[in-house]
PDB file of C-alpha atoms and ligand atoms in Angstrom:
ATOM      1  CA  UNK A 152      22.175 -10.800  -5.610  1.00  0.00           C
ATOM      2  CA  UNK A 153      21.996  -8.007  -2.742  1.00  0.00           C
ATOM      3  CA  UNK A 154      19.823  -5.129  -2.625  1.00  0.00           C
ATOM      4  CA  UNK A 155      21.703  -2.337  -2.697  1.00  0.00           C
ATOM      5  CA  UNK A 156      21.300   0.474   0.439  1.00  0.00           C
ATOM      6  CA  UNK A 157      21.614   3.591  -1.195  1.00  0.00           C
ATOM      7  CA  UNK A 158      21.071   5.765   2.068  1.00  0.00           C
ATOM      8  CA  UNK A 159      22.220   9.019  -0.010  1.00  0.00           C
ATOM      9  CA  UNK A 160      18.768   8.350  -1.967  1.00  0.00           C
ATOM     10  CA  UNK A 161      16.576   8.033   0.444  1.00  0.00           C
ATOM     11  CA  UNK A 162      17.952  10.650   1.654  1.00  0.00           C
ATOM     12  CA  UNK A 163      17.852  13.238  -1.141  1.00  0.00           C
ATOM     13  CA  UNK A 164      13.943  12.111  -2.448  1.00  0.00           C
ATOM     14  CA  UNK A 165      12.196  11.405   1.033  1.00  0.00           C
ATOM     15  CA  UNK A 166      14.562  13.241   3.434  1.00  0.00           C
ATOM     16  CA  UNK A 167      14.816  10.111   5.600  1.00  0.00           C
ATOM     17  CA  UNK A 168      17.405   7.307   6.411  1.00  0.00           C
ATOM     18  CA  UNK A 169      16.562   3.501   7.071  1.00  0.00           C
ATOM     19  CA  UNK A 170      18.112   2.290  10.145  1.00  0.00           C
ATOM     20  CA  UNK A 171      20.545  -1.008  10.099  1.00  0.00           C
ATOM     21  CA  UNK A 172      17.781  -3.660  11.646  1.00  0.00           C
ATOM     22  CA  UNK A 173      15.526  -2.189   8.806  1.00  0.00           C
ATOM     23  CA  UNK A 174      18.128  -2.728   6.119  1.00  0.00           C
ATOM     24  CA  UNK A 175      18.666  -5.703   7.305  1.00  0.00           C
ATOM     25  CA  UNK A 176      14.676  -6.984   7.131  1.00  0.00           C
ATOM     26  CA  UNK A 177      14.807  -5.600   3.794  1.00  0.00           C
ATOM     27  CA  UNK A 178      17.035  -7.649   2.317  1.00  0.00           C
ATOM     28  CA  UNK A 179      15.999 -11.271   4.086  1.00  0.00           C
ATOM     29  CA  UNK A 180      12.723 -10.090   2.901  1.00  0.00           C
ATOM     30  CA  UNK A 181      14.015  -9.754  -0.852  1.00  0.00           C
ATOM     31  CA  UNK A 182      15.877 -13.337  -0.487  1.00  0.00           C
ATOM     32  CA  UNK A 183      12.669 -14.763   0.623  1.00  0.00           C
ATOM     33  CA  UNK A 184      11.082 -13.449  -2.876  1.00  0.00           C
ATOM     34  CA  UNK A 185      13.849 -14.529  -4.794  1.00  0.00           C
ATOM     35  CA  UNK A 186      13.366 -18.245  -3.055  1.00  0.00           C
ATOM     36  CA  UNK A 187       9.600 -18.269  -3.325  1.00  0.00           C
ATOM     37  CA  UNK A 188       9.714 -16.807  -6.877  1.00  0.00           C
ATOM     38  CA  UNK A 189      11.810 -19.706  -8.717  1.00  0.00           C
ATOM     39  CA  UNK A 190       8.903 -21.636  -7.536  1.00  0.00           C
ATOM     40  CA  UNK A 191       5.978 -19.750  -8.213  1.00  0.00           C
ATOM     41  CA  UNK A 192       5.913 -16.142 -10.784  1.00  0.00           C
ATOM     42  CA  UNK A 193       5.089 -14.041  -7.446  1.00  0.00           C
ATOM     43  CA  UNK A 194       6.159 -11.076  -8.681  1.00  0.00           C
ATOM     44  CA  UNK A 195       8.333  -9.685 -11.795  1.00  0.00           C
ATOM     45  CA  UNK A 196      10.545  -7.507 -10.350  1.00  0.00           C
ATOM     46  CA  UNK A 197      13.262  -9.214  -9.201  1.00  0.00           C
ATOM     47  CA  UNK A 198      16.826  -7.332 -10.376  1.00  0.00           C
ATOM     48  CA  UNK A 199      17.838  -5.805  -7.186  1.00  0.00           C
ATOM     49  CA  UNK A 200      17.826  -1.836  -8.321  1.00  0.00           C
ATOM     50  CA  UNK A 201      14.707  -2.921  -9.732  1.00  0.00           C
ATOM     51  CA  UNK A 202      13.181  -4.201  -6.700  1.00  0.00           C
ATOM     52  CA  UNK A 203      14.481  -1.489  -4.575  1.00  0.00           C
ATOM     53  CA  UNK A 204      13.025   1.219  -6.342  1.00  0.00           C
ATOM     54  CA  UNK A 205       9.423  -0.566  -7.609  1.00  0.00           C
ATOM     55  CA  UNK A 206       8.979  -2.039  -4.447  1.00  0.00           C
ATOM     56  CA  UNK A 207      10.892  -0.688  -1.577  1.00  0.00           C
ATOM     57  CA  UNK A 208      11.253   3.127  -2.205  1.00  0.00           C
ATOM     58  CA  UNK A 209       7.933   3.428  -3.920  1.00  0.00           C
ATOM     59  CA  UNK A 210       6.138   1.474  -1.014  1.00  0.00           C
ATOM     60  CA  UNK A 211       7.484   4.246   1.356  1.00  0.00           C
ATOM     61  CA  UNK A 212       7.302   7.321  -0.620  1.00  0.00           C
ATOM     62  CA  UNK A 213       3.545   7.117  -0.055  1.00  0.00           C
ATOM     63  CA  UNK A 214       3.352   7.132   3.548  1.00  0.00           C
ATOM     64  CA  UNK A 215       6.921   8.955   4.678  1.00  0.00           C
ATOM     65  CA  UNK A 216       6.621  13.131   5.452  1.00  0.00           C
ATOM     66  CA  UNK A 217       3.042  13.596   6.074  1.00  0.00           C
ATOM     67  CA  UNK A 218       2.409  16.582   8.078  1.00  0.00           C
ATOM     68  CA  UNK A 219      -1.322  15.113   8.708  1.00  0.00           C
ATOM     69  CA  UNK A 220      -0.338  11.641   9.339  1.00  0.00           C
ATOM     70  CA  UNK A 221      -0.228  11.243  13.599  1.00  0.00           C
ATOM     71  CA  UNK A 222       3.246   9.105  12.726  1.00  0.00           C
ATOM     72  CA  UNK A 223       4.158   7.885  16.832  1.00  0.00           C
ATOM     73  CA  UNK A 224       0.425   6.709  17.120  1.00  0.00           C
ATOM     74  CA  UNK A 225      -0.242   3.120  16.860  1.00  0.00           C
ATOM     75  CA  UNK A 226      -1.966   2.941  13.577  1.00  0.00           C
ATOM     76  CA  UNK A 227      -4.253   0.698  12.381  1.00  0.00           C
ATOM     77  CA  UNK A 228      -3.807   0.004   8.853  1.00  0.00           C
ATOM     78  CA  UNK A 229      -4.955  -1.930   5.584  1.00  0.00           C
ATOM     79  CA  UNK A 230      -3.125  -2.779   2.425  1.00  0.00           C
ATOM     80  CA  UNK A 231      -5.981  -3.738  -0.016  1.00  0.00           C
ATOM     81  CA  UNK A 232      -4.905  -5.982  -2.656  1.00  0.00           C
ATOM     82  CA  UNK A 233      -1.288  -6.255  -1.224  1.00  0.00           C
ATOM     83  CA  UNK A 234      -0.084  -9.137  -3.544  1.00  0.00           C
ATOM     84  CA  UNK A 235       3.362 -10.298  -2.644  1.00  0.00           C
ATOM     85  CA  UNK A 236       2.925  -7.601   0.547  1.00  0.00           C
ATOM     86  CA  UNK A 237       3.356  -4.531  -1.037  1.00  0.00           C
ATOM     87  CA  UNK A 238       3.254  -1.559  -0.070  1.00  0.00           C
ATOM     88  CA  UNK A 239       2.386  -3.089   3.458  1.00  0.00           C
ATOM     89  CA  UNK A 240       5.427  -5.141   4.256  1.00  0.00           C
ATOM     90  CA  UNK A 241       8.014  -2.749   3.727  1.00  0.00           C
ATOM     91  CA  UNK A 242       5.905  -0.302   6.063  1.00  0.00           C
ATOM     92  CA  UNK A 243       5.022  -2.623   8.430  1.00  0.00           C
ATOM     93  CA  UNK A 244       9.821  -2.785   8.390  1.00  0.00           C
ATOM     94  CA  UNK A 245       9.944   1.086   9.583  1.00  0.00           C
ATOM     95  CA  UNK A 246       6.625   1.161  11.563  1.00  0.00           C
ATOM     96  CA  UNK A 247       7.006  -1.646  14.177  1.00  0.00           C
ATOM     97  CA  UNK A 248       4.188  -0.057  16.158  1.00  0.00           C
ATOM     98  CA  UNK A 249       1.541   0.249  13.703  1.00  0.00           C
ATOM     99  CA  UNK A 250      -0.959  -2.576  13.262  1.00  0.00           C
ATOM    100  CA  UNK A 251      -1.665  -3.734   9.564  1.00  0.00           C
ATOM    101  CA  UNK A 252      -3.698  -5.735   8.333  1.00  0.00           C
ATOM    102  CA  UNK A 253      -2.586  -7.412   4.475  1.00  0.00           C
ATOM    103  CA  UNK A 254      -5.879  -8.124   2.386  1.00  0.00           C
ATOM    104  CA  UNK A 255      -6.022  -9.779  -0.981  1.00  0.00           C
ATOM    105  CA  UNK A 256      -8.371 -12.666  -2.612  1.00  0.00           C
ATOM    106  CA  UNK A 257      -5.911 -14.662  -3.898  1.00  0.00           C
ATOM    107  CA  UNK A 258      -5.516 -17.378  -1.170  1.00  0.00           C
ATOM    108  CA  UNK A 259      -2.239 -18.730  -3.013  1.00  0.00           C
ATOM    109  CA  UNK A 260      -0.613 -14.579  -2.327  1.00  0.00           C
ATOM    110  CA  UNK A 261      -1.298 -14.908   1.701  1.00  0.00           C
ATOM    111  CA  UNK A 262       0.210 -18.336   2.133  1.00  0.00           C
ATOM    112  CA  UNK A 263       2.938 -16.942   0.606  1.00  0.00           C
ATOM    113  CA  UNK A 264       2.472 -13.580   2.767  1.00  0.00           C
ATOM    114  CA  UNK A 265       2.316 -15.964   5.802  1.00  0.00           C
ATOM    115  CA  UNK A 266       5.931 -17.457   5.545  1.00  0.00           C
ATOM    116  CA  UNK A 267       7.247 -14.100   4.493  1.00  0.00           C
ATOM    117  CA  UNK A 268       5.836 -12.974   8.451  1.00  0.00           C
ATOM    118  CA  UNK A 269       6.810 -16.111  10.203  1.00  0.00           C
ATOM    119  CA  UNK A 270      10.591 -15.969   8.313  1.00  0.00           C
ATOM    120  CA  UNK A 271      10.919 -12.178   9.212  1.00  0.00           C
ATOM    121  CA  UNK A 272       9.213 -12.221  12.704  1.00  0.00           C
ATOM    122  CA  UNK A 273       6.925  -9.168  12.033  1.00  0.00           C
ATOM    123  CA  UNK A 274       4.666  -9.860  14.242  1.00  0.00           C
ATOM    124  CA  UNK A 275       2.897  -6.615  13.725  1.00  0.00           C
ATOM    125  CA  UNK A 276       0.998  -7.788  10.391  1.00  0.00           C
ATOM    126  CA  UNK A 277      -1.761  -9.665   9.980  1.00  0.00           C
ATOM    127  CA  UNK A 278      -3.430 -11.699   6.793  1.00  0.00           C
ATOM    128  CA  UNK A 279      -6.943 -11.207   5.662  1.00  0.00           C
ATOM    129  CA  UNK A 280      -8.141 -13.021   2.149  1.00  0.00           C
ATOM    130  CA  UNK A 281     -11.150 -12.165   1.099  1.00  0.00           C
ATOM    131  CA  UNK A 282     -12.734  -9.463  -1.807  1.00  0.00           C
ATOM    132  CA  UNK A 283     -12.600  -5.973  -0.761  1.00  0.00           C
ATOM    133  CA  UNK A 284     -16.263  -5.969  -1.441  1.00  0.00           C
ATOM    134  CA  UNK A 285     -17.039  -8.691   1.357  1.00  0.00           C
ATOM    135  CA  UNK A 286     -14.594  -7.661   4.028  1.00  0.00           C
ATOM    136  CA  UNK A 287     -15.689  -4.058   4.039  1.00  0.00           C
ATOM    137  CA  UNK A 288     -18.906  -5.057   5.162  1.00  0.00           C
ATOM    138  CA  UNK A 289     -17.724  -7.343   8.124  1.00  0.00           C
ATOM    139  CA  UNK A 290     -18.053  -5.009  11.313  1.00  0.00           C
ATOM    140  CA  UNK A 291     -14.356  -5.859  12.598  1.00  0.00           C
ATOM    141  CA  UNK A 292     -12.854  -4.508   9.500  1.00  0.00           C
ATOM    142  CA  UNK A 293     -15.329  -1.547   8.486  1.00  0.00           C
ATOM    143  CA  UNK A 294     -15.224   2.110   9.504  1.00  0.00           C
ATOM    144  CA  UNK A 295     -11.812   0.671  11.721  1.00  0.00           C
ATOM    145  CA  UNK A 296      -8.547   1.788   9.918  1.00  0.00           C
ATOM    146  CA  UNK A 297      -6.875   5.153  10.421  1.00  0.00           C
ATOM    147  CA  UNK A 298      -4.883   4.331   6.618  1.00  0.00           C
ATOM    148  CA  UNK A 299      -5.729   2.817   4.065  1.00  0.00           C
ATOM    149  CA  UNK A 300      -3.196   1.852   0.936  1.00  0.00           C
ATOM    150  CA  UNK A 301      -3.902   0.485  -2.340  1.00  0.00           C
ATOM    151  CA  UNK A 302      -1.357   0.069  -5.109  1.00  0.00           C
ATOM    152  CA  UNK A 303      -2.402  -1.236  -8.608  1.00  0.00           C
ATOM    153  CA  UNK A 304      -5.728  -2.612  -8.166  1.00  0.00           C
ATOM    154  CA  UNK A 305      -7.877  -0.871 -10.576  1.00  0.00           C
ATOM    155  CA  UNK A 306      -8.881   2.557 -11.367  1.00  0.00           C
ATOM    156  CA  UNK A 307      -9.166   5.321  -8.864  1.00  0.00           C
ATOM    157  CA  UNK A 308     -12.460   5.411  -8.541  1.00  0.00           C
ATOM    158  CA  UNK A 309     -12.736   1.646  -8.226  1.00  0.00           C
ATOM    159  CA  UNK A 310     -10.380   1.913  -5.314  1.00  0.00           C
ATOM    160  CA  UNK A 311     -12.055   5.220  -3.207  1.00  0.00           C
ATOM    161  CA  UNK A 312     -15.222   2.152  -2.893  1.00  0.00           C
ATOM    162  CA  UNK A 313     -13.252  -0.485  -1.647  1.00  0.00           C
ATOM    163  CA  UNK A 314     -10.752   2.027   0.522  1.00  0.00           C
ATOM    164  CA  UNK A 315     -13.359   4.402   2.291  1.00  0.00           C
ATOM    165  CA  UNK A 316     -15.369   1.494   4.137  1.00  0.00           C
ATOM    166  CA  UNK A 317     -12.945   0.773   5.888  1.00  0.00           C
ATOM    167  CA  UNK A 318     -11.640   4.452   7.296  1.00  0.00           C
ATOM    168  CA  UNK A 319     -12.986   5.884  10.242  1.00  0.00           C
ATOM    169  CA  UNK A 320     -14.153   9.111  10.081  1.00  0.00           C
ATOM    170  CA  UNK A 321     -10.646  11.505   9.543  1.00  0.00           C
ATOM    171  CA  UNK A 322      -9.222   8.326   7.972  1.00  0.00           C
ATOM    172  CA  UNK A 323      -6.379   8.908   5.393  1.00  0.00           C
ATOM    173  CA  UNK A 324      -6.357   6.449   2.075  1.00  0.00           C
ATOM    174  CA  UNK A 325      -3.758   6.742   0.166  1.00  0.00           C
ATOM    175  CA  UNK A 326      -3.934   5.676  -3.996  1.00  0.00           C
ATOM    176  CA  UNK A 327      -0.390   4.739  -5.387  1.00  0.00           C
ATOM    177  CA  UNK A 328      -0.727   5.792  -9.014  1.00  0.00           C
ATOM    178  CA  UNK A 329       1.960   6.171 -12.087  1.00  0.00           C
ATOM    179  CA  UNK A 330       0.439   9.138 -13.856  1.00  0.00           C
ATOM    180  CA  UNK A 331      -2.650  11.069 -12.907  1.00  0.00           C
ATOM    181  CA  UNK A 332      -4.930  12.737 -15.127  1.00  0.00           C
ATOM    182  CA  UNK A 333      -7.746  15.486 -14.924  1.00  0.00           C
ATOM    183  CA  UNK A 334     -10.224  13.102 -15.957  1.00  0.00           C
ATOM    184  CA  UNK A 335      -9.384  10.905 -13.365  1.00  0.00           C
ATOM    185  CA  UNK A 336      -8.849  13.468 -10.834  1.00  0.00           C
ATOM    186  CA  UNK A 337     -12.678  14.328 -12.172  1.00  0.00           C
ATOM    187  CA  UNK A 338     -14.166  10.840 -11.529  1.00  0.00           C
ATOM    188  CA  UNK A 339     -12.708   9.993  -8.355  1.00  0.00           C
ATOM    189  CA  UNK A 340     -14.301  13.184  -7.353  1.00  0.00           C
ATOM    190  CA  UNK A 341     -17.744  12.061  -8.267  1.00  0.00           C
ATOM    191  CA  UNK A 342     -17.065   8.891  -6.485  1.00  0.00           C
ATOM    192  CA  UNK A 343     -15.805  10.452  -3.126  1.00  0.00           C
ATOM    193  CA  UNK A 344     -18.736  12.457  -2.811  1.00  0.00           C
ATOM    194  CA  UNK A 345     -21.254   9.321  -2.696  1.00  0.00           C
ATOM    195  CA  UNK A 346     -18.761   7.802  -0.403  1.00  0.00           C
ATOM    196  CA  UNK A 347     -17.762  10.455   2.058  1.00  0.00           C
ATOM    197  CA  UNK A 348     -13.984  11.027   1.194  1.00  0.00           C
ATOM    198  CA  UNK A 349     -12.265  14.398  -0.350  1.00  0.00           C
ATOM    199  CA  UNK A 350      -9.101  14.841  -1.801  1.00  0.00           C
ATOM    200  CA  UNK A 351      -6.419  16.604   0.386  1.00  0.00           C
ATOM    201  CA  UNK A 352      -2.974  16.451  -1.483  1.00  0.00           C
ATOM    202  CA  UNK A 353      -1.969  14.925  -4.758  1.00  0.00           C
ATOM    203  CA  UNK A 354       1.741  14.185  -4.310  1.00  0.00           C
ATOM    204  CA  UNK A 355       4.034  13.924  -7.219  1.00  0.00           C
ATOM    205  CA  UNK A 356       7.379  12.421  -7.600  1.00  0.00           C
ATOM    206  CA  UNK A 357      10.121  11.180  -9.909  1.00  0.00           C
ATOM    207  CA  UNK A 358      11.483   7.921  -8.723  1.00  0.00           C
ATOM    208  CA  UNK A 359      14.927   8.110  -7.783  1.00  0.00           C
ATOM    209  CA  UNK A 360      16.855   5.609 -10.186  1.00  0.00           C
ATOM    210  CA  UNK A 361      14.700   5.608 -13.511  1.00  0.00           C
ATOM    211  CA  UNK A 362      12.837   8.828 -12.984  1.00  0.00           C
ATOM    212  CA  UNK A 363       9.448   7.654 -13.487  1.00  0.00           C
ATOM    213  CA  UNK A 364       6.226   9.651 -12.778  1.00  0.00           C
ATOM    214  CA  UNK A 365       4.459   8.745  -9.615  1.00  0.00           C
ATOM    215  CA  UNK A 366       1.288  10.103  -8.108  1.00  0.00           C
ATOM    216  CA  UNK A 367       0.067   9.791  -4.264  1.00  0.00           C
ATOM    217  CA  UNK A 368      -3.364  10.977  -4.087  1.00  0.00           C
ATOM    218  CA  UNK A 369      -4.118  11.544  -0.585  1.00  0.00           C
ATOM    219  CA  UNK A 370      -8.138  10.983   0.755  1.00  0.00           C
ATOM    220  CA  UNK A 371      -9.504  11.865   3.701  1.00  0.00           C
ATOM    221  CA  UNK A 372     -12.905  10.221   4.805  1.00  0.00           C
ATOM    222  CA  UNK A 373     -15.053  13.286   5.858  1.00  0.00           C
ATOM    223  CA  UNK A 374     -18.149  11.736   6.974  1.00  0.00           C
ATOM    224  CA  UNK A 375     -19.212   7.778   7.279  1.00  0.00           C
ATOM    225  CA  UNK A 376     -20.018   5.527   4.071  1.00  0.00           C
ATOM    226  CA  UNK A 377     -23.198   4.824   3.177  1.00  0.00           C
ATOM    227  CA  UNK A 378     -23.844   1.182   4.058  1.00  0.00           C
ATOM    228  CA  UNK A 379     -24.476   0.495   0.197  1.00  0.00           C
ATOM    229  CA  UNK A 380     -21.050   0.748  -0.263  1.00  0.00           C
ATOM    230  CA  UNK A 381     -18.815  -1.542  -1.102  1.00  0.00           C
ATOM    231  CA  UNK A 382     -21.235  -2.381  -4.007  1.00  0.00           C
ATOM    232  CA  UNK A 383     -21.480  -6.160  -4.528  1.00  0.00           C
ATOM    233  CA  UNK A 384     -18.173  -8.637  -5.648  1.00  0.00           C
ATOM    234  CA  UNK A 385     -17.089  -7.189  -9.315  1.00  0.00           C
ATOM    235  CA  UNK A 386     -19.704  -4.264  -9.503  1.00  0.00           C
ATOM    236  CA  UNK A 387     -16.989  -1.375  -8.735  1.00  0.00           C
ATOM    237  CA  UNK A 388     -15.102  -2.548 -11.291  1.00  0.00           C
ATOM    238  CA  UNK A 389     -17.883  -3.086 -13.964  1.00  0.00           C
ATOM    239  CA  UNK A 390     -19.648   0.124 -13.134  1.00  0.00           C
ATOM    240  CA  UNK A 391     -17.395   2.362 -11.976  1.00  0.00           C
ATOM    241  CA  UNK A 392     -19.051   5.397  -9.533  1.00  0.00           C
TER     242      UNK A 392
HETATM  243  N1  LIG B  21      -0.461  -4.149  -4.341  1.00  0.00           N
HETATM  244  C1  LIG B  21       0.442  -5.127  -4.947  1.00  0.00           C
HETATM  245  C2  LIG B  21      -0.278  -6.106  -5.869  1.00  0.00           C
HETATM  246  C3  LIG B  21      -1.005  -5.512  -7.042  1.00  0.00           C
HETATM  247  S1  LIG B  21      -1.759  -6.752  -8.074  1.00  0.00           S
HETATM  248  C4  LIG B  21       1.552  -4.394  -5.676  1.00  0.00           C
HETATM  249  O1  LIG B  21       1.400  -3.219  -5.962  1.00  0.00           O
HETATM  250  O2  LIG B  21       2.574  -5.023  -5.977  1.00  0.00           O
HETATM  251  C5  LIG B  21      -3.454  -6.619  -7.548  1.00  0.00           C
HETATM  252  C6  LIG B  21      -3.780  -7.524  -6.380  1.00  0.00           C
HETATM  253  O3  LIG B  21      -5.065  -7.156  -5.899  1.00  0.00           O
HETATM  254  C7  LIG B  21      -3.843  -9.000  -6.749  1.00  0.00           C
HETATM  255  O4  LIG B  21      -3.034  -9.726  -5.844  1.00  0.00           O
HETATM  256  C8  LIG B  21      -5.319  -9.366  -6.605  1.00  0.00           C
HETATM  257  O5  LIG B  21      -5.504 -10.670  -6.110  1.00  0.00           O
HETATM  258  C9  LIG B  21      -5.813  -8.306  -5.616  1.00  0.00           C
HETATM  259  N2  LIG B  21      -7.228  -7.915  -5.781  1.00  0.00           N
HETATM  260  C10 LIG B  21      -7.842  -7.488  -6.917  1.00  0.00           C
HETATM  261  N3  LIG B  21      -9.136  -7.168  -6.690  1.00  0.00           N
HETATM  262  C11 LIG B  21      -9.346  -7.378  -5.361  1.00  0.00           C
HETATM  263  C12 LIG B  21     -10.493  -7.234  -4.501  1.00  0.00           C
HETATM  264  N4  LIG B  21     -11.652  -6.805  -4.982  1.00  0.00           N
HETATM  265  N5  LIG B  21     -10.353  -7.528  -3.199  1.00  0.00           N
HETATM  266  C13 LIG B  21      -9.162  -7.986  -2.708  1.00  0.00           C
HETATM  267  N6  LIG B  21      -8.059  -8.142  -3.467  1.00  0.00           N
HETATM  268  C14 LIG B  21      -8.130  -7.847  -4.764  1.00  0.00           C
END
């Protein structure tokens, strides 16, 4: 199985065209899932259209055609609860000169990550495992990040706490979300404000092959976190802001 290129796509939803060498990391990064997957269930999208849009185009329609995103910049960024490296390995493909850093508390995901970043040579991602709660305290990884992403990790709310810590001030976090609702919109309001973040863009989309709903809900951190925040391991999630 190959994953297909589809450059005509990309370039009717996101107005932009994957270059050869990316193509190429694409694809030895989908045989290394394929590999690691008949071993252990690392992730359940494995058909290749499947894969392509779930994982590839919607890991890149959140961060491609920002006007307020400083693209040439070397930009520090962190993918909070990456998983099997998404949306941060795909980014980390286009953006060889930004600097990310992969987080997630499953210690069994970043051994995984690791071989996926020694096999592909990106040597501009690093590994962090940990809770969100914990490492947003630690000094090198707090108030340090231009961009933040987090994709599927919990409500919105739930993931303004663990994203804002670790923006500087004009930081960007961006929430990958399916549909998006007023009440939502509504609480992750209440949460910014104790946290220091405002909403500057809600992005929507249809993906390009099943035309699902997606949401980007663009943050920007306005002024610094109170050090309260990250509330202790499992709080956010229990009490929600
Ligand atoms: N972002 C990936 C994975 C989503 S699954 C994707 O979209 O495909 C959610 C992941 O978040 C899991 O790997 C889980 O281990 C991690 N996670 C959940 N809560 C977390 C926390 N508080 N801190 C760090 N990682 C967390």
């Amino acid at each position: 199985m190959k994953l297909p290129t589809f450059e005509d796509t990309w370039q009717n939803s996101l107005q932009w065209q994957p270059t050869e060498k990316q193509l190429e990391k694409w694809e030895q990064l989908y045989q290394e899932i394929l590999l690691i997957n008949r071993q252990i269930n690392l992730t359940r999208i494995t058909d290749p259209q499947d894969f392509w849009e779930k994982h590839l185009w919607d890991s890149l329609a959140g961060v491609i055609g920002l006007d307020f995103l400083p693209y040439k910049d070397s930009l520090k960024v962190i993918d909070i609860g990456t998983g099997a490296g998404f949306p941060g390995l795909p980014i980390s493909i286009i953006f060889p000169h930004w600097q990310l850093s992969l987080l997630d508390s499953t210690q069994k995901k970043i051994k995984v990550i690791n071989l996926f970043l020694d096999a592909l040579k990106l040597s501009n991602c690093q590994t962090v495992i940990g809770r969100a709660e914990d490492i947003g305290h630690l000094q090198q990884h707090r108030e340090t990040y231009d961009l933040g992403l987090i994709r599927a990790v919990g409500e919105p709310s739930v993931c303004a706490e663990y994203v804002l810590p670790f923006l500087k001030v004009g930081g960007i976090g961006v929430l990958y979300r399916g549909n998006w609702t007023k009440a939502e919109e509504s609480n992750l309001q209440t949460a910014l404000k104790q946290l220091g973040g405002k909403i500057i863009l809600v992005k929507q989309f249809q993906t390009p092959l099943t035309q699902s709903v997606r949401h980007f809900i663009y943050l920007k951190k306005v002024i610094s976190t109170p050090r309260q925040f990250p509330r202790s391991v499992g709080i956010p999630k229990q009490k929600p802001l």
